[in-house]
mmCIF file of N, CA and C in Angstrom:
data_model
loop_
_atom_site.group_PDB
_atom_site.id
_atom_site.type_symbol
_atom_site.label_atom_id
_atom_site.label_comp_id
_atom_site.label_asym_id
_atom_site.label_seq_id
_atom_site.Cartn_x
_atom_site.Cartn_y
_atom_site.Cartn_z
ATOM 1 N N UNK G 1 -7.409 31.025 18.240
ATOM 2 C CA UNK G 1 -8.783 31.469 18.184
ATOM 3 C C UNK G 1 -9.105 31.859 16.746
ATOM 4 N N UNK G 2 -10.204 31.372 16.235
ATOM 5 C CA UNK G 2 -10.632 31.760 14.900
ATOM 6 C C UNK G 2 -11.754 32.781 15.022
ATOM 7 N N UNK G 3 -11.770 33.727 14.101
ATOM 8 C CA UNK G 3 -12.773 34.779 14.115
ATOM 9 C C UNK G 3 -13.899 34.415 13.177
ATOM 10 N N UNK G 4 -15.115 34.659 13.645
ATOM 11 C CA UNK G 4 -16.269 34.427 12.793
ATOM 12 C C UNK G 4 -16.530 35.690 11.984
ATOM 13 N N UNK G 5 -17.395 35.595 10.991
ATOM 14 C CA UNK G 5 -17.755 36.781 10.219
ATOM 15 C C UNK G 5 -18.664 37.658 11.067
ATOM 16 N N UNK G 6 -18.811 38.941 10.713
ATOM 17 C CA UNK G 6 -19.680 39.817 11.494
ATOM 18 C C UNK G 6 -21.086 39.231 11.605
ATOM 19 N N UNK G 7 -21.695 39.356 12.781
ATOM 20 C CA UNK G 7 -23.010 38.753 12.994
ATOM 21 C C UNK G 7 -24.103 39.480 12.226
ATOM 22 N N UNK G 8 -25.160 38.739 11.906
ATOM 23 C CA UNK G 8 -26.293 39.347 11.230
ATOM 24 C C UNK G 8 -27.430 39.614 12.205
ATOM 25 N N UNK G 9 -27.425 38.978 13.357
ATOM 26 C CA UNK G 9 -28.459 39.203 14.358
ATOM 27 C C UNK G 9 -27.982 40.190 15.417
ATOM 28 N N UNK G 10 -28.417 39.973 16.638
ATOM 29 C CA UNK G 10 -27.997 40.857 17.721
ATOM 30 C C UNK G 10 -26.882 40.205 18.527
ATOM 31 N N UNK G 11 -26.121 41.060 19.197
ATOM 32 C CA UNK G 11 -25.067 40.622 20.101
ATOM 33 C C UNK G 11 -25.561 40.961 21.497
ATOM 34 N N UNK G 12 -25.689 39.958 22.360
ATOM 35 C CA UNK G 12 -26.252 40.164 23.693
ATOM 36 C C UNK G 12 -25.206 39.837 24.745
ATOM 37 N N UNK G 13 -25.033 40.771 25.676
ATOM 38 C CA UNK G 13 -24.152 40.558 26.818
ATOM 39 C C UNK G 13 -24.999 40.755 28.069
ATOM 40 N N UNK G 14 -25.073 39.699 28.875
ATOM 41 C CA UNK G 14 -25.915 39.727 30.067
ATOM 42 C C UNK G 14 -25.040 39.657 31.307
ATOM 43 N N UNK G 15 -25.355 40.511 32.274
ATOM 44 C CA UNK G 15 -24.641 40.534 33.549
ATOM 45 C C UNK G 15 -25.682 40.608 34.662
ATOM 46 N N UNK G 16 -25.955 39.477 35.267
ATOM 47 C CA UNK G 16 -26.974 39.452 36.316
ATOM 48 C C UNK G 16 -28.338 39.753 35.736
ATOM 49 N N UNK G 17 -28.970 40.797 36.241
ATOM 50 C CA UNK G 17 -30.313 41.171 35.784
ATOM 51 C C UNK G 17 -30.308 42.263 34.724
ATOM 52 N N UNK G 18 -29.147 42.610 34.230
ATOM 53 C CA UNK G 18 -29.031 43.656 33.219
ATOM 54 C C UNK G 18 -28.375 43.086 31.970
ATOM 55 N N UNK G 19 -28.823 43.570 30.824
ATOM 56 C CA UNK G 19 -28.249 43.112 29.560
ATOM 57 C C UNK G 19 -28.075 44.301 28.633
ATOM 58 N N UNK G 20 -27.129 44.188 27.732
ATOM 59 C CA UNK G 20 -26.930 45.167 26.662
ATOM 60 C C UNK G 20 -26.988 44.408 25.350
ATOM 61 N N UNK G 21 -27.590 45.038 24.350
ATOM 62 C CA UNK G 21 -27.684 44.394 23.041
ATOM 63 C C UNK G 21 -27.252 45.369 21.964
ATOM 64 N N UNK G 22 -26.498 44.814 21.012
ATOM 65 C CA UNK G 22 -26.021 45.585 19.879
ATOM 66 C C UNK G 22 -26.386 44.871 18.602
ATOM 67 N N UNK G 23 -26.344 45.607 17.505
ATOM 68 C CA UNK G 23 -26.541 45.019 16.183
ATOM 69 C C UNK G 23 -25.576 45.701 15.218
ATOM 70 N N UNK G 24 -25.205 45.000 14.178
ATOM 71 C CA UNK G 24 -24.282 45.517 13.171
ATOM 72 C C UNK G 24 -25.089 45.914 11.940
ATOM 73 N N UNK G 25 -24.871 47.152 11.456
ATOM 74 C CA UNK G 25 -25.605 47.593 10.267
ATOM 75 C C UNK G 25 -24.920 47.086 8.993
ATOM 76 N N UNK G 26 -25.466 47.442 7.846
ATOM 77 C CA UNK G 26 -24.938 46.962 6.566
ATOM 78 C C UNK G 26 -23.520 47.450 6.292
ATOM 79 N N UNK G 27 -23.134 48.572 6.906
ATOM 80 C CA UNK G 27 -21.783 49.122 6.728
ATOM 81 C C UNK G 27 -20.787 48.538 7.717
ATOM 82 N N UNK G 28 -21.242 47.661 8.615
ATOM 83 C CA UNK G 28 -20.357 47.052 9.592
ATOM 84 C C UNK G 28 -20.187 47.849 10.874
ATOM 85 N N UNK G 29 -20.969 48.928 11.051
ATOM 86 C CA UNK G 29 -20.862 49.728 12.266
ATOM 87 C C UNK G 29 -21.758 49.157 13.361
ATOM 88 N N UNK G 30 -21.295 49.267 14.592
ATOM 89 C CA UNK G 30 -21.974 48.687 15.746
ATOM 90 C C UNK G 30 -22.936 49.699 16.361
ATOM 91 N N UNK G 31 -24.201 49.308 16.508
ATOM 92 C CA UNK G 31 -25.229 50.179 17.091
ATOM 93 C C UNK G 31 -25.794 49.532 18.347
ATOM 94 N N UNK G 32 -26.039 50.345 19.375
ATOM 95 C CA UNK G 32 -26.663 49.833 20.602
ATOM 96 C C UNK G 32 -28.168 49.879 20.424
ATOM 97 N N UNK G 33 -28.807 48.720 20.545
ATOM 98 C CA UNK G 33 -30.259 48.685 20.352
ATOM 99 C C UNK G 33 -31.023 48.424 21.643
ATOM 100 N N UNK G 34 -30.325 48.116 22.732
ATOM 101 C CA UNK G 34 -31.035 47.900 23.984
ATOM 102 C C UNK G 34 -30.108 47.840 25.175
ATOM 103 N N UNK G 35 -30.661 48.229 26.322
ATOM 104 C CA UNK G 35 -29.951 48.132 27.593
ATOM 105 C C UNK G 35 -31.001 48.090 28.685
ATOM 106 N N UNK G 36 -30.890 47.142 29.593
ATOM 107 C CA UNK G 36 -31.867 47.091 30.672
ATOM 108 C C UNK G 36 -31.997 45.715 31.269
ATOM 109 N N UNK G 37 -33.151 45.454 31.871
ATOM 110 C CA UNK G 37 -33.366 44.165 32.548
ATOM 111 C C UNK G 37 -33.166 42.988 31.603
ATOM 112 N N UNK G 38 -32.554 41.949 32.130
ATOM 113 C CA UNK G 38 -32.223 40.791 31.291
ATOM 114 C C UNK G 38 -33.446 40.014 30.828
ATOM 115 N N UNK G 39 -34.601 40.284 31.412
ATOM 116 C CA UNK G 39 -35.797 39.561 30.984
ATOM 117 C C UNK G 39 -36.322 40.088 29.657
ATOM 118 N N UNK G 40 -35.853 41.266 29.244
ATOM 119 C CA UNK G 40 -36.303 41.831 27.982
ATOM 120 C C UNK G 40 -35.253 41.589 26.913
ATOM 121 N N UNK G 41 -35.686 41.212 25.760
ATOM 122 C CA UNK G 41 -34.772 41.039 24.636
ATOM 123 C C UNK G 41 -35.057 42.152 23.647
ATOM 124 N N UNK G 42 -34.040 42.916 23.313
ATOM 125 C CA UNK G 42 -34.221 44.029 22.391
ATOM 126 C C UNK G 42 -34.503 43.496 20.995
ATOM 127 N N UNK G 43 -35.461 44.107 20.360
ATOM 128 C CA UNK G 43 -35.783 43.775 18.980
ATOM 129 C C UNK G 43 -35.676 45.076 18.205
ATOM 130 N N UNK G 44 -34.952 45.049 17.126
ATOM 131 C CA UNK G 44 -34.785 46.247 16.320
ATOM 132 C C UNK G 44 -36.082 46.544 15.586
ATOM 133 N N UNK G 45 -36.858 47.506 16.114
ATOM 134 C CA UNK G 45 -38.129 47.885 15.511
ATOM 135 C C UNK G 45 -37.934 48.817 14.315
ATOM 136 N N UNK G 46 -36.753 49.404 14.212
ATOM 137 C CA UNK G 46 -36.441 50.356 13.160
ATOM 138 C C UNK G 46 -35.181 49.870 12.447
ATOM 139 N N UNK G 47 -34.839 50.470 11.326
ATOM 140 C CA UNK G 47 -33.572 50.105 10.686
ATOM 141 C C UNK G 47 -32.410 50.317 11.661
ATOM 142 N N UNK G 48 -31.443 49.409 11.656
ATOM 143 C CA UNK G 48 -30.328 49.444 12.603
ATOM 144 C C UNK G 48 -29.609 50.790 12.571
ATOM 145 N N UNK G 49 -29.486 51.400 11.414
ATOM 146 C CA UNK G 49 -28.787 52.669 11.281
ATOM 147 C C UNK G 49 -29.402 53.818 12.058
ATOM 148 N N UNK G 50 -30.655 53.668 12.507
ATOM 149 C CA UNK G 50 -31.306 54.730 13.282
ATOM 150 C C UNK G 50 -30.979 54.668 14.777
ATOM 151 N N UNK G 51 -30.409 53.566 15.233
ATOM 152 C CA UNK G 51 -30.016 53.435 16.637
ATOM 153 C C UNK G 51 -28.662 54.099 16.841
ATOM 154 N N UNK G 52 -28.362 54.557 18.059
ATOM 155 C CA UNK G 52 -27.074 55.241 18.279
ATOM 156 C C UNK G 52 -25.891 54.303 18.096
ATOM 157 N N UNK G 53 -24.804 54.865 17.583
ATOM 158 C CA UNK G 53 -23.577 54.096 17.432
ATOM 159 C C UNK G 53 -23.033 53.732 18.800
ATOM 160 N N UNK G 54 -22.508 52.537 18.921
ATOM 161 C CA UNK G 54 -21.929 52.113 20.192
ATOM 162 C C UNK G 54 -20.623 52.848 20.462
ATOM 163 N N UNK G 55 -19.835 53.092 19.422
ATOM 164 C CA UNK G 55 -18.555 53.792 19.536
ATOM 165 C C UNK G 55 -18.495 54.883 18.470
ATOM 166 N N UNK G 56 -19.177 56.008 18.691
ATOM 167 C CA UNK G 56 -19.135 57.056 17.668
ATOM 168 C C UNK G 56 -17.735 57.653 17.554
ATOM 169 N N UNK G 57 -17.310 57.895 16.325
ATOM 170 C CA UNK G 57 -16.031 58.551 16.120
ATOM 171 C C UNK G 57 -16.294 60.018 15.789
ATOM 172 N N UNK G 58 -15.266 60.814 15.854
ATOM 173 C CA UNK G 58 -15.393 62.253 15.668
ATOM 174 C C UNK G 58 -16.089 62.565 14.347
ATOM 175 N N UNK G 59 -17.179 63.344 14.414
ATOM 176 C CA UNK G 59 -17.902 63.764 13.224
ATOM 177 C C UNK G 59 -19.032 62.864 12.786
ATOM 178 N N UNK G 60 -19.171 61.673 13.366
ATOM 179 C CA UNK G 60 -20.236 60.760 12.923
ATOM 180 C C UNK G 60 -21.593 61.102 13.525
ATOM 181 N N UNK G 61 -21.628 61.437 14.785
ATOM 182 C CA UNK G 61 -22.882 61.789 15.449
ATOM 183 C C UNK G 61 -22.678 63.127 16.148
ATOM 184 N N UNK G 62 -23.160 64.214 15.549
ATOM 185 C CA UNK G 62 -22.866 65.541 16.084
ATOM 186 C C UNK G 62 -23.439 65.811 17.477
ATOM 187 N N UNK G 63 -24.450 65.090 17.889
ATOM 188 C CA UNK G 63 -25.065 65.345 19.194
ATOM 189 C C UNK G 63 -24.513 64.462 20.305
ATOM 190 N N UNK G 64 -23.552 63.609 19.984
ATOM 191 C CA UNK G 64 -22.963 62.717 20.989
ATOM 192 C C UNK G 64 -21.458 62.933 21.045
ATOM 193 N N UNK G 65 -20.926 62.801 22.229
ATOM 194 C CA UNK G 65 -19.480 62.921 22.431
ATOM 195 C C UNK G 65 -18.785 61.738 21.749
ATOM 196 N N UNK G 66 -17.749 62.000 20.956
ATOM 197 C CA UNK G 66 -17.073 60.884 20.287
ATOM 198 C C UNK G 66 -16.313 60.009 21.271
ATOM 199 N N UNK G 67 -16.325 58.712 21.005
ATOM 200 C CA UNK G 67 -15.555 57.768 21.811
ATOM 201 C C UNK G 67 -14.129 57.695 21.305
ATOM 202 N N UNK G 68 -13.908 58.175 20.072
ATOM 203 C CA UNK G 68 -12.588 58.079 19.463
ATOM 204 C C UNK G 68 -12.390 59.236 18.499
ATOM 205 N N UNK G 69 -11.217 59.857 18.580
ATOM 206 C CA UNK G 69 -10.835 60.867 17.588
ATOM 207 C C UNK G 69 -9.387 60.601 17.217
ATOM 208 N N UNK G 70 -9.156 60.411 15.939
ATOM 209 C CA UNK G 70 -7.813 60.152 15.426
ATOM 210 C C UNK G 70 -7.509 61.210 14.379
ATOM 211 N N UNK G 71 -6.356 61.842 14.492
ATOM 212 C CA UNK G 71 -5.901 62.757 13.454
ATOM 213 C C UNK G 71 -4.827 62.035 12.655
ATOM 214 N N UNK G 72 -5.107 61.814 11.387
ATOM 215 C CA UNK G 72 -4.203 61.079 10.519
ATOM 216 C C UNK G 72 -3.056 61.976 10.065
ATOM 217 N N UNK G 73 -2.042 61.399 9.461
ATOM 218 C CA UNK G 73 -0.851 62.139 9.037
ATOM 219 C C UNK G 73 -1.194 63.286 8.084
ATOM 220 N N UNK G 74 -2.252 63.116 7.286
ATOM 221 C CA UNK G 74 -2.624 64.184 6.352
ATOM 222 C C UNK G 74 -3.553 65.223 6.979
ATOM 223 N N UNK G 75 -3.842 65.076 8.289
ATOM 224 C CA UNK G 75 -4.669 66.048 9.004
ATOM 225 C C UNK G 75 -6.141 65.724 9.055
ATOM 226 N N UNK G 76 -6.598 64.708 8.331
ATOM 227 C CA UNK G 76 -8.017 64.363 8.368
ATOM 228 C C UNK G 76 -8.361 63.650 9.667
ATOM 229 N N UNK G 77 -9.606 63.779 10.074
ATOM 230 C CA UNK G 77 -10.062 63.131 11.304
ATOM 231 C C UNK G 77 -11.134 62.089 11.020
ATOM 232 N N UNK G 78 -11.244 61.658 9.769
ATOM 233 C CA UNK G 78 -12.277 60.685 9.433
ATOM 234 C C UNK G 78 -11.800 59.271 9.752
ATOM 235 N N UNK G 79 -12.463 58.658 10.705
ATOM 236 C CA UNK G 79 -12.191 57.283 11.098
ATOM 237 C C UNK G 79 -13.536 56.613 11.311
ATOM 238 N N UNK G 80 -13.673 55.417 10.803
ATOM 239 C CA UNK G 80 -14.922 54.687 10.991
ATOM 240 C C UNK G 80 -14.596 53.294 11.492
ATOM 241 N N UNK G 81 -15.130 52.954 12.670
ATOM 242 C CA UNK G 81 -14.909 51.627 13.241
ATOM 243 C C UNK G 81 -15.914 50.648 12.647
ATOM 244 N N UNK G 82 -15.439 49.500 12.235
ATOM 245 C CA UNK G 82 -16.303 48.460 11.659
ATOM 246 C C UNK G 82 -16.091 47.150 12.408
ATOM 247 N N UNK G 83 -17.171 46.414 12.575
ATOM 248 C CA UNK G 83 -17.101 45.116 13.232
ATOM 249 C C UNK G 83 -16.500 44.118 12.252
ATOM 250 N N UNK G 84 -15.436 43.466 12.690
ATOM 251 C CA UNK G 84 -14.779 42.455 11.877
ATOM 252 C C UNK G 84 -15.308 41.074 12.250
ATOM 253 N N UNK G 85 -15.459 40.849 13.563
ATOM 254 C CA UNK G 85 -15.924 39.549 14.039
ATOM 255 C C UNK G 85 -16.375 39.664 15.485
ATOM 256 N N UNK G 86 -17.084 38.665 15.928
ATOM 257 C CA UNK G 86 -17.514 38.547 17.320
ATOM 258 C C UNK G 86 -17.171 37.133 17.777
ATOM 259 N N UNK G 87 -16.521 37.029 18.925
ATOM 260 C CA UNK G 87 -16.194 35.719 19.477
ATOM 261 C C UNK G 87 -16.773 35.605 20.878
ATOM 262 N N UNK G 88 -17.206 34.414 21.219
ATOM 263 C CA UNK G 88 -17.716 34.137 22.564
ATOM 264 C C UNK G 88 -17.091 32.837 23.033
ATOM 265 N N UNK G 89 -16.603 32.843 24.262
ATOM 266 C CA UNK G 89 -16.027 31.626 24.833
ATOM 267 C C UNK G 89 -16.469 31.518 26.285
ATOM 268 N N UNK G 90 -16.482 30.315 26.793
ATOM 269 C CA UNK G 90 -16.860 30.092 28.183
ATOM 270 C C UNK G 90 -15.805 30.730 29.094
ATOM 271 N N UNK G 91 -16.266 31.403 30.127
ATOM 272 C CA UNK G 91 -15.359 32.012 31.100
ATOM 273 C C UNK G 91 -15.315 31.125 32.331
ATOM 274 N N UNK G 92 -14.163 31.071 32.936
ATOM 275 C CA UNK G 92 -14.033 30.257 34.137
ATOM 276 C C UNK G 92 -14.680 30.994 35.309
ATOM 277 N N UNK G 93 -15.594 30.333 36.010
ATOM 278 C CA UNK G 93 -16.259 30.997 37.131
ATOM 279 C C UNK G 93 -15.325 31.126 38.330
ATOM 280 N N UNK G 94 -15.539 32.182 39.099
ATOM 281 C CA UNK G 94 -14.806 32.256 40.364
ATOM 282 C C UNK G 94 -15.596 31.457 41.398
ATOM 283 N N UNK G 95 -15.207 31.460 42.624
ATOM 284 C CA UNK G 95 -15.833 30.598 43.622
ATOM 285 C C UNK G 95 -17.222 31.069 44.041
ATOM 286 N N UNK G 96 -17.572 32.317 43.725
ATOM 287 C CA UNK G 96 -18.848 32.847 44.208
ATOM 288 C C UNK G 96 -19.872 33.114 43.115
ATOM 289 N N UNK G 97 -19.542 32.862 41.863
ATOM 290 C CA UNK G 97 -20.493 33.183 40.807
ATOM 291 C C UNK G 97 -20.757 31.979 39.910
ATOM 292 N N UNK G 98 -21.759 32.161 39.079
ATOM 293 C CA UNK G 98 -22.120 31.113 38.127
ATOM 294 C C UNK G 98 -21.197 31.185 36.920
ATOM 295 N N UNK G 99 -21.108 30.112 36.155
ATOM 296 C CA UNK G 99 -20.310 30.159 34.934
ATOM 297 C C UNK G 99 -20.862 31.227 33.995
ATOM 298 N N UNK G 100 -19.997 31.828 33.250
ATOM 299 C CA UNK G 100 -20.422 32.871 32.337
ATOM 300 C C UNK G 100 -19.745 32.716 30.986
ATOM 301 N N UNK G 101 -19.759 33.782 30.226
ATOM 302 C CA UNK G 101 -19.146 33.773 28.911
ATOM 303 C C UNK G 101 -18.385 35.066 28.712
ATOM 304 N N UNK G 102 -17.359 34.999 27.900
ATOM 305 C CA UNK G 102 -16.570 36.163 27.545
ATOM 306 C C UNK G 102 -16.853 36.460 26.074
ATOM 307 N N UNK G 103 -17.426 37.634 25.813
ATOM 308 C CA UNK G 103 -17.758 38.026 24.450
ATOM 309 C C UNK G 103 -16.831 39.158 24.036
ATOM 310 N N UNK G 104 -16.191 38.996 22.899
ATOM 311 C CA UNK G 104 -15.314 40.033 22.360
ATOM 312 C C UNK G 104 -15.860 40.480 21.014
ATOM 313 N N UNK G 105 -15.959 41.795 20.863
ATOM 314 C CA UNK G 105 -16.379 42.381 19.600
ATOM 315 C C UNK G 105 -15.115 42.973 18.986
ATOM 316 N N UNK G 106 -14.699 42.420 17.872
ATOM 317 C CA UNK G 106 -13.463 42.840 17.211
ATOM 318 C C UNK G 106 -13.787 43.944 16.212
ATOM 319 N N UNK G 107 -13.189 45.119 16.442
ATOM 320 C CA UNK G 107 -13.430 46.264 15.546
ATOM 321 C C UNK G 107 -12.252 46.463 14.628
#
């Protein structure tokens, strides 16, 4: 599998009638810009950095619970997750569903 460069547009994952959309800011951090009915496509009306982080780490967003906290050997807790690549491949359907796709966001 080859990895593509970080996307410049949005990353959309659709499941039935619900979809989630993310975008990568200039620093490579992943922000959630939409969640809801699949008929709506999220459009970033504001700078990407103003949307909530998809995976906030300890100290990045004081009003949100961190998804990750790492204490390094020197005692610091500064960790920043960055999008390295996004891959999408066709997923094999089971007997009761339609064909889909498997999207991986590599941090």
